[in-house]
Amino acid sequence: MADLKIFTGNANRPLAEGVCRYLGVTLGTAMVGTFKNGETRVKIEEHVRGADVFVIQPTSNPSDHHIIELLIMIDALKRASAARITAVIPYYAYAKQEKKASGREPISAKLMANLIVTAGANRVMTIDLHAPAIQGFFDIPVDHLTAIPILAGELDETDLNNIVVVSPDSGGVSRADEFRHRIGAGLAIIAKHRPEPDVAEVLEMVGDVEGKVAVIVDDMISTGGTLAEAAEVLLHRGASRVMAYAVHPVLADDAPALIRNSKLERVVVTNTILVPPHCRDPKIEIRDIAWLIGEAIRRTHEGSSISALFQATHLRQELLV
Ligand code: R5P
């Protein structure tokens, strides 16, 4: 079997280190920096000829820079004769630009897919794409993992009852429904619109939240506006408490402050994206999903099925029995 090698750029080194700890391998040595003119400079510093290589790089803010790091690393690995290169992209940027919402707009999510394939990736592994159909933008295999069962499993453990799961927009209904199904709760749906980019306004809500603990489920927190607005509406409609579970902590702009000052009781996210110290807040709890990526890498490397990772309802221990 080919050697398993894992490399990372600068987007989320702690996550890559966590994956390596899980797998019991050493993180591959690579210099990923910048030239004085600002261009990205990469040198793979160990041999990869014939190896099964995984490059872990969420394309988080600054997305363009992290995407270029990923592309150039893949190019370097391809030219160094790696046998297979898997781009492990725990957070896939530009995913909200997956269709033309109006004339003369790009489909940036497709362009990103083209770039990743052109660079030389043979496979892609990602987590909770904003729009699952983005998988079809690639003509190479895509393993689309999900952290929703893990987040739902955690809620189960806190012994809360009387929960209603809330999708904060129509696009997130199937995600919220998956979460709801895991814990056997009801579902409410908020209709949201964006009067301008990055501004969320609640239009209407369907479902009964009166006297219930409202659990908002979303794929990402960007400005935090969607969650803050939803929390106001839910409490206004009679919810007793509001909390949120989201996979990707994009935390753009003043999102941490907005969340801190919001009616949300707690917000649980994963570490697909590195949350820098200035964005940390006691209200924002971060859950480690390095093991999920590690297990998916192990199974991909060994050529075994990863479907168990989608079936796993709760925790790592349960998954591995
Ligand atoms: C919908 O567009 C997404 O699923 C999220 O709800 C959205 O990205 C959150 O953005 P923000 O935090 O800026 O409202």
XYZ file of C-alpha atoms and ligand atoms in Angstrom:
335
model
C 0.000 0.000 0.000
C 1.161 3.527 -0.775
C 2.471 5.630 2.116
C -0.115 7.888 3.749
C 1.061 11.493 3.960
C -0.760 14.513 5.344
C 0.148 18.128 4.642
C -1.445 21.422 5.534
C -1.274 25.080 4.576
C -1.760 27.944 6.992
C -5.552 27.952 7.302
C -5.983 25.583 10.254
C -2.786 23.895 11.348
C -4.193 22.788 14.754
C -6.932 20.849 12.934
C -4.371 19.098 10.711
C -2.275 18.305 13.800
C -5.386 16.857 15.462
C -6.036 14.669 12.421
C -2.444 13.443 12.519
C -2.700 12.700 16.247
C -5.837 10.668 15.582
C -4.113 8.720 12.816
C -0.817 8.381 14.650
C 1.164 9.896 11.780
C 3.490 12.886 11.612
C 2.327 15.971 9.745
C 4.234 16.265 6.470
C 6.950 18.899 6.319
C 6.284 21.705 3.885
C 7.197 25.357 3.735
C 4.109 27.392 2.902
C 4.927 31.078 3.052
C 5.088 34.207 0.935
C 7.694 35.873 -1.198
C 8.436 39.522 -0.449
C 6.227 40.478 -3.404
C 3.262 38.819 -1.688
C 3.079 35.730 -3.896
C 2.587 32.396 -2.164
C 5.711 30.262 -1.901
C 5.543 26.502 -1.339
C 8.170 23.819 -0.981
C 7.316 20.260 -0.048
C 10.214 19.232 2.151
C 9.948 15.472 2.121
C 9.584 12.931 -0.640
C 6.045 12.080 -1.773
C 6.717 9.974 -4.872
C 4.069 7.262 -5.046
C 2.393 8.427 -1.818
C -1.318 8.770 -0.998
C -1.361 12.440 -0.019
C -4.055 14.424 1.803
C -3.825 18.226 1.946
C -5.941 19.667 4.746
C -6.891 23.263 4.096
C -10.227 24.913 4.890
C -10.628 27.852 2.533
C -11.526 30.195 5.362
C -10.835 33.922 5.598
C -8.648 35.147 3.943
C -10.263 32.719 1.512
C -8.462 33.776 -1.641
C -5.094 33.382 0.021
C -5.954 30.003 1.508
C -7.317 28.792 -1.831
C -4.095 29.782 -3.585
C -2.040 27.999 -0.902
C -4.115 24.867 -1.488
C -3.788 25.060 -5.276
C -0.055 25.638 -5.213
C 0.490 22.833 -2.702
C -1.471 20.452 -4.927
C 0.576 21.552 -7.919
C 3.825 20.965 -6.031
C 2.688 17.513 -4.888
C 1.580 16.544 -8.390
C 4.919 17.614 -9.854
C 6.674 15.649 -7.094
C 4.890 12.482 -8.337
C 2.437 11.863 -5.498
C 0.330 8.876 -6.559
C -2.964 10.363 -5.392
C -3.824 13.783 -3.986
C -6.945 14.407 -1.921
C -7.887 18.016 -1.220
C -9.402 17.960 2.265
C -11.429 21.172 2.453
C -13.353 21.136 5.757
C -14.891 24.517 4.893
C -15.504 25.218 1.197
C -15.463 28.952 0.481
C -17.544 30.602 -2.245
C -20.220 27.959 -1.630
C -22.913 30.612 -1.368
C -22.095 31.648 -4.932
C -23.246 28.353 -6.419
C -25.742 29.814 -8.868
C -26.486 33.062 -10.648
C -28.960 34.932 -8.465
C -29.198 37.650 -11.112
C -27.678 38.502 -14.469
C -23.951 39.055 -15.024
C -22.955 37.213 -11.824
C -20.305 34.481 -11.634
C -20.771 30.948 -10.334
C -17.719 31.184 -8.136
C -18.235 27.840 -6.389
C -17.901 26.119 -9.786
C -14.821 28.150 -10.660
C -13.213 27.016 -7.384
C -13.995 23.402 -8.269
C -12.408 23.848 -11.709
C -9.284 25.329 -10.144
C -8.912 22.512 -7.622
C -9.219 19.853 -10.317
C -6.921 21.709 -12.721
C -4.286 22.016 -9.988
C -4.197 18.216 -9.830
C -6.497 16.988 -7.056
C -7.699 13.415 -7.611
C -10.320 13.499 -4.860
C -12.025 16.023 -2.605
C -13.161 15.571 0.978
C -15.307 18.272 2.537
C -17.784 18.853 5.355
C -21.331 20.241 5.213
C -21.247 22.165 1.962
C -23.584 25.150 1.992
C -25.272 23.579 -1.047
C -24.741 19.799 -1.344
C -25.168 20.042 -5.148
C -21.684 21.576 -5.278
C -20.449 17.959 -5.215
C -21.587 17.804 -8.838
C -19.276 20.671 -9.777
C -16.450 18.140 -9.578
C -15.866 15.311 -12.038
C -13.672 13.575 -9.480
C -14.893 11.722 -6.355
C -16.148 13.958 -3.540
C -16.624 12.654 -0.017
C -19.142 14.987 1.573
C -18.936 14.433 5.326
C -21.362 15.903 7.813
C -20.986 17.115 11.376
C -24.746 17.396 11.911
C -25.169 13.976 13.604
C -22.276 14.803 15.918
C -23.783 18.134 16.921
C -27.211 16.547 17.349
C -25.680 13.800 19.450
C -24.231 16.307 21.815
C -27.574 18.003 22.356
C -29.137 14.679 23.157
C -26.656 14.220 25.956
C -27.522 17.476 27.677
C -30.850 15.890 28.585
C -32.933 18.759 27.269
C -36.491 18.057 26.369
C -39.272 20.061 24.811
C -37.046 21.052 21.913
C -38.047 22.480 18.564
C -35.362 22.515 15.875
C -35.363 25.632 13.724
C -34.068 26.139 10.209
C -33.153 29.833 9.933
C -33.905 29.850 6.198
C -35.566 27.733 3.533
C -32.223 26.495 2.168
C -31.345 24.852 5.489
C -34.528 22.825 5.974
C -33.095 19.416 5.099
C -30.108 20.056 7.374
C -32.374 21.036 10.286
C -34.656 18.109 9.503
C -31.714 15.714 9.714
C -30.813 17.180 13.113
C -34.453 17.021 14.274
C -34.777 13.443 13.134
C -31.762 12.490 15.251
C -33.271 13.831 18.469
C -36.956 13.268 17.766
C -38.017 16.916 18.024
C -40.413 19.155 16.079
C -39.392 21.481 13.282
C -39.935 25.192 12.662
C -38.844 27.092 9.579
C -37.972 30.745 9.239
C -38.297 32.545 5.921
C -35.446 35.011 5.608
C -34.442 37.455 2.943
C -31.383 39.559 2.345
C -32.228 43.170 1.429
C -28.526 43.613 0.718
C -25.469 41.338 0.908
C -24.630 40.203 4.460
C -27.862 41.586 5.942
C -30.502 39.082 7.101
C -34.150 39.944 7.742
C -36.772 37.515 9.002
C -39.950 37.560 6.933
C -42.085 34.837 8.493
C -41.943 31.706 10.585
C -43.780 28.399 10.295
C -44.108 26.038 13.256
C -44.954 26.047 16.944
C -42.217 27.272 19.288
C -44.406 28.416 22.197
C -42.842 27.377 25.532
C -40.165 25.321 23.773
C -36.395 25.334 23.689
C -35.564 26.528 20.172
C -32.442 25.022 18.649
C -31.359 26.762 15.463
C -29.331 24.591 13.094
C -27.240 26.177 10.360
C -24.260 25.357 8.189
C -22.252 28.474 8.993
C -22.166 31.637 11.047
C -20.854 34.467 8.926
C -21.859 37.921 10.243
C -24.072 36.282 12.879
C -27.032 38.341 11.625
C -29.121 35.315 10.689
C -28.813 33.786 14.164
C -29.298 37.034 16.085
C -32.415 37.926 14.071
C -33.822 34.416 14.387
C -33.301 34.422 18.167
C -35.310 37.652 18.521
C -38.189 36.261 16.488
C -38.233 32.927 18.296
C -38.386 34.536 21.743
C -41.039 36.924 20.493
C -43.065 33.917 19.322
C -42.858 32.383 22.796
C -39.771 30.140 22.779
C -38.465 29.732 26.326
C -34.783 29.630 25.347
C -32.792 29.828 22.121
C -29.504 28.162 21.251
C -27.751 27.447 17.986
C -25.666 24.714 16.396
C -23.683 25.563 13.283
C -20.879 23.672 11.587
C -18.571 26.403 10.275
C -17.531 29.362 12.483
C -16.770 31.855 9.711
C -17.319 34.649 12.267
C -16.895 37.552 9.873
C -17.018 41.188 10.812
C -18.373 41.717 14.368
C -20.047 38.314 14.596
C -18.613 37.414 18.036
C -19.873 40.693 19.548
C -23.238 40.304 17.838
C -23.582 36.805 19.262
C -22.413 37.917 22.706
C -25.047 40.667 22.809
C -27.783 38.536 21.239
C -30.566 36.579 22.910
C -28.810 33.319 22.050
C -28.020 31.330 25.159
C -25.196 29.318 23.628
C -23.767 28.687 20.198
C -21.986 25.445 19.368
C -19.701 25.213 16.341
C -16.968 22.875 15.128
C -13.295 23.540 14.425
C -13.514 23.177 10.622
C -12.317 26.799 10.707
C -9.702 28.057 13.149
C -11.294 30.600 15.503
C -8.615 33.180 16.346
C -8.251 34.321 19.981
C -9.896 37.708 19.324
C -13.043 35.908 18.101
C -13.321 33.584 21.081
C -16.271 34.112 23.382
C -17.655 32.057 26.270
C -20.973 31.853 24.406
C -19.290 30.190 21.420
C -18.372 26.583 22.193
C -16.061 24.811 19.753
C -16.240 21.061 19.197
C -13.355 19.098 17.716
C -14.119 17.128 14.558
C -10.506 16.192 13.740
C -11.360 12.562 14.453
C -14.109 12.605 11.799
C -11.669 13.805 9.161
C -9.017 11.413 10.449
C -11.336 8.439 10.260
C -12.483 9.403 6.748
C -8.850 9.709 5.655
C -7.984 6.341 7.187
C -10.860 4.626 5.411
C -10.140 6.355 2.100
C -6.490 5.368 2.332
C -7.379 1.758 3.086
C -10.077 1.691 0.413
C -12.833 0.881 2.888
C -16.326 2.325 3.126
C -16.948 5.654 4.793
C -20.735 5.259 4.955
C -20.558 4.445 8.661
C -19.412 8.021 9.162
C -22.748 9.267 7.836
C -24.706 6.753 9.936
C -22.931 7.487 13.204
C -25.467 9.174 15.385
C -23.353 10.485 18.147
C -19.868 10.301 19.359
C -16.533 9.019 18.302
C -16.706 6.082 20.704
C -19.965 4.914 19.190
C -18.631 5.295 15.706
C -15.609 3.169 16.286
C -17.257 0.113 17.854
C -27.561 30.858 4.529
O -27.416 31.668 3.682
C -26.517 30.187 5.354
O -26.949 28.892 5.591
C -26.293 30.902 6.677
O -27.538 31.081 7.314
C -25.658 32.232 6.464
O -24.505 32.080 5.719
C -25.324 32.933 7.754
O -24.833 34.189 7.428
P -24.848 35.385 8.480
O -24.258 34.858 9.745
O -24.010 36.449 7.839
O -26.251 35.837 8.645
